[in-house]
Short mmCIF file of C-alpha atoms in Angstrom, two decimals:
data_model
loop_
_atom_site.label_atom_id
_atom_site.label_comp_id
_atom_site.label_asym_id
_atom_site.label_seq_id
_atom_site.Cartn_x
_atom_site.Cartn_y
_atom_site.Cartn_z
CA MET A 1 193.06 -9.66 86.43
CA LYS A 2 194.28 -6.70 84.39
CA LEU A 3 195.31 -3.62 86.38
CA PRO A 4 195.45 -0.30 84.53
CA ALA A 5 198.83 1.02 83.47
CA PRO A 6 199.81 3.96 85.71
CA PRO A 7 199.67 7.49 84.29
CA SER A 8 202.61 9.83 84.44
CA PHE A 9 202.69 12.01 87.54
CA ARG A 10 205.34 13.84 89.57
CA SER A 11 204.80 12.83 93.18
CA ARG A 12 207.42 10.30 94.25
CA ARG A 13 205.27 9.28 97.19
CA LEU A 14 202.30 8.47 94.99
CA THR A 15 204.56 6.66 92.52
CA ALA A 16 205.81 4.46 95.35
CA SER A 17 202.26 3.91 96.61
CA VAL A 18 201.04 2.79 93.18
CA ARG A 19 203.91 0.35 92.88
CA HIS A 20 203.04 -0.97 96.31
CA VAL A 21 199.41 -1.48 95.20
CA ALA A 22 200.64 -3.53 92.24
CA GLU A 23 202.83 -5.68 94.49
CA LEU A 24 200.01 -6.28 96.96
CA ALA A 25 197.70 -7.28 94.11
CA LYS A 26 200.32 -9.63 92.69
CA GLU A 27 200.50 -11.33 96.09
CA GLY A 28 196.70 -11.66 96.19
CA ARG A 29 196.32 -9.16 99.02
CA TYR A 30 193.35 -7.51 97.36
CA GLU A 31 191.82 -5.93 100.43
CA GLU A 32 195.06 -4.13 101.32
CA ALA A 33 195.68 -3.18 97.70
CA GLU A 34 192.24 -1.64 97.32
CA ALA A 35 192.63 0.32 100.56
CA GLU A 36 195.99 1.63 99.32
CA ALA A 37 194.44 2.64 95.98
CA ARG A 38 191.70 4.54 97.82
CA ALA A 39 194.37 6.27 99.89
CA CYS A 40 196.21 7.24 96.69
CA GLU A 41 193.01 8.80 95.34
CA ALA A 42 192.51 10.82 98.53
CA ALA A 43 196.13 11.99 98.46
CA ALA A 44 195.84 13.06 94.83
CA ARG A 45 192.77 15.13 95.63
CA ARG A 46 194.79 16.99 98.27
CA LEU A 47 197.92 17.46 96.18
CA TRP A 48 196.70 18.59 92.79
CA ARG A 49 194.08 20.69 91.16
CA GLN A 50 192.17 20.53 87.92
CA ASN A 51 193.35 18.10 85.23
CA ARG A 52 196.31 16.61 87.08
CA ARG A 53 194.16 15.67 90.02
CA LEU A 54 191.34 14.36 87.86
CA ARG A 55 193.70 12.23 85.79
CA PHE A 56 195.19 10.48 88.78
CA THR A 57 191.97 10.15 90.76
CA TRP A 58 190.34 8.46 87.76
CA TYR A 59 193.26 6.07 87.60
CA ALA A 60 193.17 5.34 91.35
CA ARG A 61 189.41 4.71 91.28
CA THR A 62 189.78 2.38 88.32
CA LEU A 63 192.48 0.53 90.19
CA ALA A 64 190.34 0.25 93.33
CA THR A 65 187.22 -0.94 91.49
CA THR A 66 189.24 -3.48 89.49
CA LEU A 67 190.59 -4.94 92.72
CA ALA A 68 187.10 -5.06 94.22
CA CYS A 69 185.85 -6.94 91.15
CA VAL A 70 188.59 -9.56 91.22
CA HIS A 71 187.98 -10.06 94.92
CA GLY A 72 184.33 -10.83 94.18
CA ARG A 73 182.73 -7.55 95.24
CA GLY A 74 181.77 -6.30 91.79
CA ASP A 75 178.17 -5.68 92.84
CA GLU A 76 179.37 -3.21 95.47
CA VAL A 77 181.28 -1.06 92.98
CA LEU A 78 178.96 -1.34 89.97
CA ALA A 79 177.46 2.11 90.58
CA GLU A 80 180.95 3.58 91.02
CA MET A 81 182.02 2.06 87.71
CA GLU A 82 178.94 3.52 86.01
CA THR A 83 179.97 6.95 87.30
CA LEU A 84 183.55 6.44 86.11
CA VAL A 85 182.40 5.47 82.62
CA ALA A 86 180.29 8.63 82.44
CA GLU A 87 183.10 10.86 83.74
CA LEU A 88 185.60 9.41 81.25
CA ASP A 89 183.25 9.77 78.30
CA GLY A 90 184.69 12.05 75.66
CA THR A 91 188.28 11.59 76.81
CA ALA A 92 191.06 10.43 74.50
CA GLY A 93 194.37 8.59 74.60
CA SER A 94 195.26 6.80 77.81
CA LEU A 95 192.13 8.04 79.57
CA ARG A 96 189.95 6.56 76.82
CA ARG A 97 191.73 3.24 77.25
CA LEU A 98 191.11 3.54 80.99
CA GLN A 99 187.41 3.88 80.27
CA LEU A 100 187.51 0.72 78.13
CA LEU A 101 188.95 -1.21 81.06
CA VAL A 102 186.20 0.08 83.37
CA ARG A 103 183.59 -0.86 80.76
CA HIS A 104 185.06 -4.35 80.59
CA ASN A 105 184.92 -4.71 84.37
CA ARG A 106 181.32 -3.50 84.41
CA ALA A 107 180.36 -5.98 81.69
CA ALA A 108 182.08 -8.83 83.55
CA VAL A 109 180.01 -8.01 86.64
CA LEU A 110 176.83 -7.99 84.53
CA GLY A 111 177.77 -11.46 83.30
CA LEU A 112 178.25 -12.70 86.86
CA GLN A 113 174.79 -11.35 87.66
CA GLY A 114 173.37 -13.50 84.86
CA ARG A 115 172.83 -10.52 82.52
CA HIS A 116 174.75 -12.27 79.75
CA ALA A 117 173.15 -10.54 76.75
CA GLU A 118 173.97 -7.10 78.18
CA ALA A 119 177.49 -8.25 78.94
CA GLU A 120 177.99 -9.58 75.41
CA ALA A 121 176.77 -6.35 73.81
CA GLU A 122 179.11 -4.20 75.93
CA LEU A 123 182.11 -6.47 75.42
CA GLN A 124 181.61 -6.53 71.65
CA SER A 125 181.50 -2.74 71.72
CA VAL A 126 184.72 -2.58 73.75
CA LEU A 127 186.45 -4.95 71.32
CA ARG A 128 185.42 -2.80 68.35
CA GLU A 129 186.88 0.28 70.00
CA LEU A 130 190.07 -1.51 70.97
CA THR A 131 190.82 -2.02 67.28
CA HIS A 132 191.45 1.72 67.08
CA HIS A 133 194.19 1.42 69.74
CA LYS A 134 196.11 -1.52 68.22
CA ARG A 135 199.20 0.57 67.65
CA VAL A 136 199.48 1.28 71.40
CA ALA A 137 201.73 -1.06 73.37
CA ALA A 138 200.03 -3.38 75.90
CA VAL A 139 196.54 -2.98 74.38
CA TRP A 140 196.66 -6.57 73.17
CA ASN A 141 196.64 -7.93 76.74
CA VAL A 142 193.55 -5.87 77.56
CA GLU A 143 191.99 -7.40 74.45
CA LEU A 144 192.72 -10.90 75.78
CA VAL A 145 190.94 -10.11 79.06
CA VAL A 146 187.92 -8.77 77.17
CA LEU A 147 187.84 -11.83 74.90
CA ASP A 148 187.80 -14.18 77.88
CA SER A 149 184.89 -12.29 79.44
CA LEU A 150 183.08 -12.42 76.09
CA ALA A 151 183.57 -16.20 75.93
CA GLU A 152 182.19 -16.46 79.48
CA ALA A 153 179.12 -14.44 78.45
CA LEU A 154 178.60 -16.68 75.43
CA CYS A 155 178.73 -19.75 77.69
CA GLY A 156 176.07 -18.12 79.83
CA LEU A 157 173.94 -17.69 76.69
CA GLY A 158 174.41 -21.35 75.76
CA ARG A 159 176.58 -20.49 72.74
CA HIS A 160 179.34 -22.84 73.77
CA GLU A 161 180.78 -23.45 70.29
CA GLU A 162 181.44 -19.72 69.84
CA ALA A 163 182.96 -19.55 73.31
CA GLU A 164 185.22 -22.50 72.51
CA ALA A 165 186.46 -20.82 69.33
CA ILE A 166 187.38 -17.66 71.24
CA ALA A 167 189.06 -19.46 74.13
CA ARG A 168 190.92 -21.98 71.98
CA GLY A 169 192.00 -19.38 69.45
CA ASN A 170 193.42 -16.95 72.00
CA GLN A 171 194.81 -19.26 74.67
CA PRO A 172 198.19 -19.72 72.88
CA ARG A 173 198.66 -15.93 72.81
CA ALA A 174 198.17 -15.72 76.58
CA GLU A 175 200.17 -18.82 77.51
CA GLY A 176 203.19 -17.72 75.50
CA ALA A 177 203.44 -14.19 76.89
CA GLU A 178 204.75 -12.66 80.07
CA GLY A 179 202.54 -10.64 82.39
CA VAL A 180 199.22 -12.24 81.39
CA GLU A 181 199.46 -15.56 83.21
CA GLY A 182 196.14 -14.91 84.92
CA THR A 183 194.44 -14.34 81.57
CA GLY A 184 195.91 -17.58 80.25
CA ALA A 185 194.50 -19.44 83.24
CA ALA A 186 191.10 -17.79 82.74
CA LEU A 187 190.98 -18.74 79.05
CA HIS A 188 192.00 -22.28 80.00
CA CYS A 189 189.05 -22.60 82.41
CA THR A 190 186.66 -20.99 79.94
CA LEU A 191 187.69 -23.49 77.27
CA VAL A 192 186.96 -26.39 79.65
CA ARG A 193 183.61 -24.84 80.53
CA SER A 194 182.68 -24.46 76.85
CA LEU A 195 183.51 -28.13 76.20
CA ASN A 196 181.42 -29.18 79.22
CA GLY A 197 178.55 -27.13 77.82
CA GLN A 198 178.73 -29.13 74.60
CA GLY A 199 178.74 -32.46 76.45
CA ARG A 200 182.33 -33.16 75.38
CA PHE A 201 183.35 -34.19 78.88
CA ALA A 202 186.34 -36.39 78.00
CA GLU A 203 187.88 -33.55 75.99
CA ALA A 204 187.08 -31.13 78.78
CA LEU A 205 188.81 -33.32 81.36
CA ALA A 206 191.84 -33.77 79.12
CA GLU A 207 192.07 -30.01 78.64
CA ALA A 208 191.64 -29.39 82.38
CA SER A 209 194.53 -31.77 83.07
CA ARG A 210 196.78 -30.35 80.36
CA PHE A 211 198.63 -27.93 82.61
CA THR A 212 198.44 -26.39 86.05
CA PRO A 213 198.11 -22.59 85.83
CA LYS A 214 200.22 -20.35 88.01
CA TRP A 215 198.41 -19.74 91.29
CA GLU A 216 196.38 -16.54 91.42
CA ARG A 217 193.97 -15.85 94.25
CA GLY A 218 191.31 -14.42 91.96
CA HIS A 219 191.06 -17.79 90.18
CA ALA A 220 190.66 -19.79 93.40
CA GLY A 221 188.51 -22.88 92.82
CA LYS A 222 187.87 -22.08 89.16
CA LEU A 223 189.76 -24.98 87.56
CA ASP A 224 188.52 -27.44 90.21
CA LEU A 225 184.91 -26.47 89.42
CA VAL A 226 185.12 -27.07 85.69
CA THR A 227 187.08 -30.28 86.35
CA ALA A 228 184.36 -31.48 88.73
CA ALA A 229 181.71 -30.73 86.09
CA ALA A 230 183.63 -32.77 83.50
CA LEU A 231 184.03 -35.71 85.90
CA HIS A 232 180.34 -35.57 86.75
CA GLY A 233 179.47 -35.61 83.06
CA LEU A 234 181.57 -38.77 82.69
CA GLY A 235 179.74 -40.41 85.58
CA ARG A 236 182.82 -40.37 87.83
CA ASP A 237 180.90 -38.83 90.69
CA GLY A 238 183.25 -39.86 93.48
CA GLU A 239 186.10 -37.93 91.86
CA ALA A 240 183.72 -35.13 90.89
CA GLU A 241 182.56 -34.71 94.47
CA ALA A 242 186.14 -34.57 95.73
CA ALA A 243 187.01 -31.90 93.14
CA ALA A 244 183.90 -29.87 93.96
CA ARG A 245 184.61 -30.03 97.69
CA GLN A 246 188.19 -28.94 97.05
CA ALA A 247 186.87 -26.03 94.98
CA LEU A 248 184.46 -25.01 97.74
CA THR A 249 187.19 -25.11 100.39
CA CYS A 250 189.51 -23.08 98.19
CA CYS A 251 186.81 -20.49 97.48
CA GLU A 252 185.86 -20.19 101.16
CA THR A 253 189.52 -19.73 102.09
CA HIS A 254 190.56 -17.20 99.48
CA LEU A 255 187.51 -15.33 98.16
CA HIS A 256 185.15 -12.75 99.58
CA PRO A 257 181.88 -14.29 100.87
CA SER A 258 179.90 -12.47 98.17
CA HIS A 259 181.99 -13.90 95.31
CA PRO A 260 179.68 -15.67 92.80
CA ARG A 261 181.91 -18.75 92.84
CA LEU A 262 180.89 -19.34 96.46
CA ALA A 263 177.36 -19.94 95.20
CA GLU A 264 178.46 -21.92 92.14
CA ALA A 265 180.52 -24.45 94.11
CA PRO A 266 177.75 -25.61 96.52
CA ALA A 267 175.27 -25.76 93.62
CA LEU A 268 177.55 -28.07 91.65
CA LEU A 269 178.26 -30.15 94.73
CA ALA A 270 174.52 -30.58 95.35
CA LEU A 271 174.04 -31.64 91.72
CA ILE A 272 176.79 -34.24 91.99
CA THR A 273 175.65 -35.69 95.28
CA ALA A 274 172.04 -35.86 94.05
CA GLY A 275 172.99 -38.73 91.77
CA PRO A 276 173.81 -39.41 88.11
CA GLY A 277 173.17 -36.60 85.71
CA THR A 278 174.61 -34.09 83.35
CA PRO A 279 175.94 -30.71 84.53
CA SER A 280 174.37 -27.64 83.03
#
């Protein structure tokens, strides 16, 4: 998960509220964090007029929709993100970078809906525009998030070799940096998924076992799922079933009921328990 960098504003109360949102998100308390972000938006509308208000309300809405997406409720805020993208069109500087983050989130949701070609096209466009912001600090970690989503879209399109190249090539950047642990974990899982997609199950399992990512609620069940797929591909269905059941339990405990992973886990479990076969 990549939260937007806060804009500059004068209200000490709103500054404290934004910091509280970030802490709640870090702890995985997404529901509370989103509610706080919505409250910040409402407060900004009351406090300021014209550009100051617009600048902060755009930020607060981006923050809220990002939290909804990571919680698994991207479908609910897709229309809101479309509106945000339109409202931020033609802006420059930090607001333009804010729009790029919203566009990434929208594309990630499209990918989760199975609209992989649309997601790829949007993510490629975002990456091209990010090259114009390279001189700005912290843009590189947004780029890593976008690259992981692009690799996921490519997996969805069956272009697993391309996805592997992206995940493998960028994973060291994420693993060796502070503040992007979640992105490193995401790239790690995407790499395993791309190897599974190529039928390279032994390599996938070795990669899945290489390290244990720092816990982040938004990634609940993700590594267990790709591990289960690798085990199933190797014919180790007893272990695969255990991993898939662990993934399902983890998803049910930590994710919103509408999260796509809560459909993916039972589907994989059904495939494993149906007998020998190769995961898709």
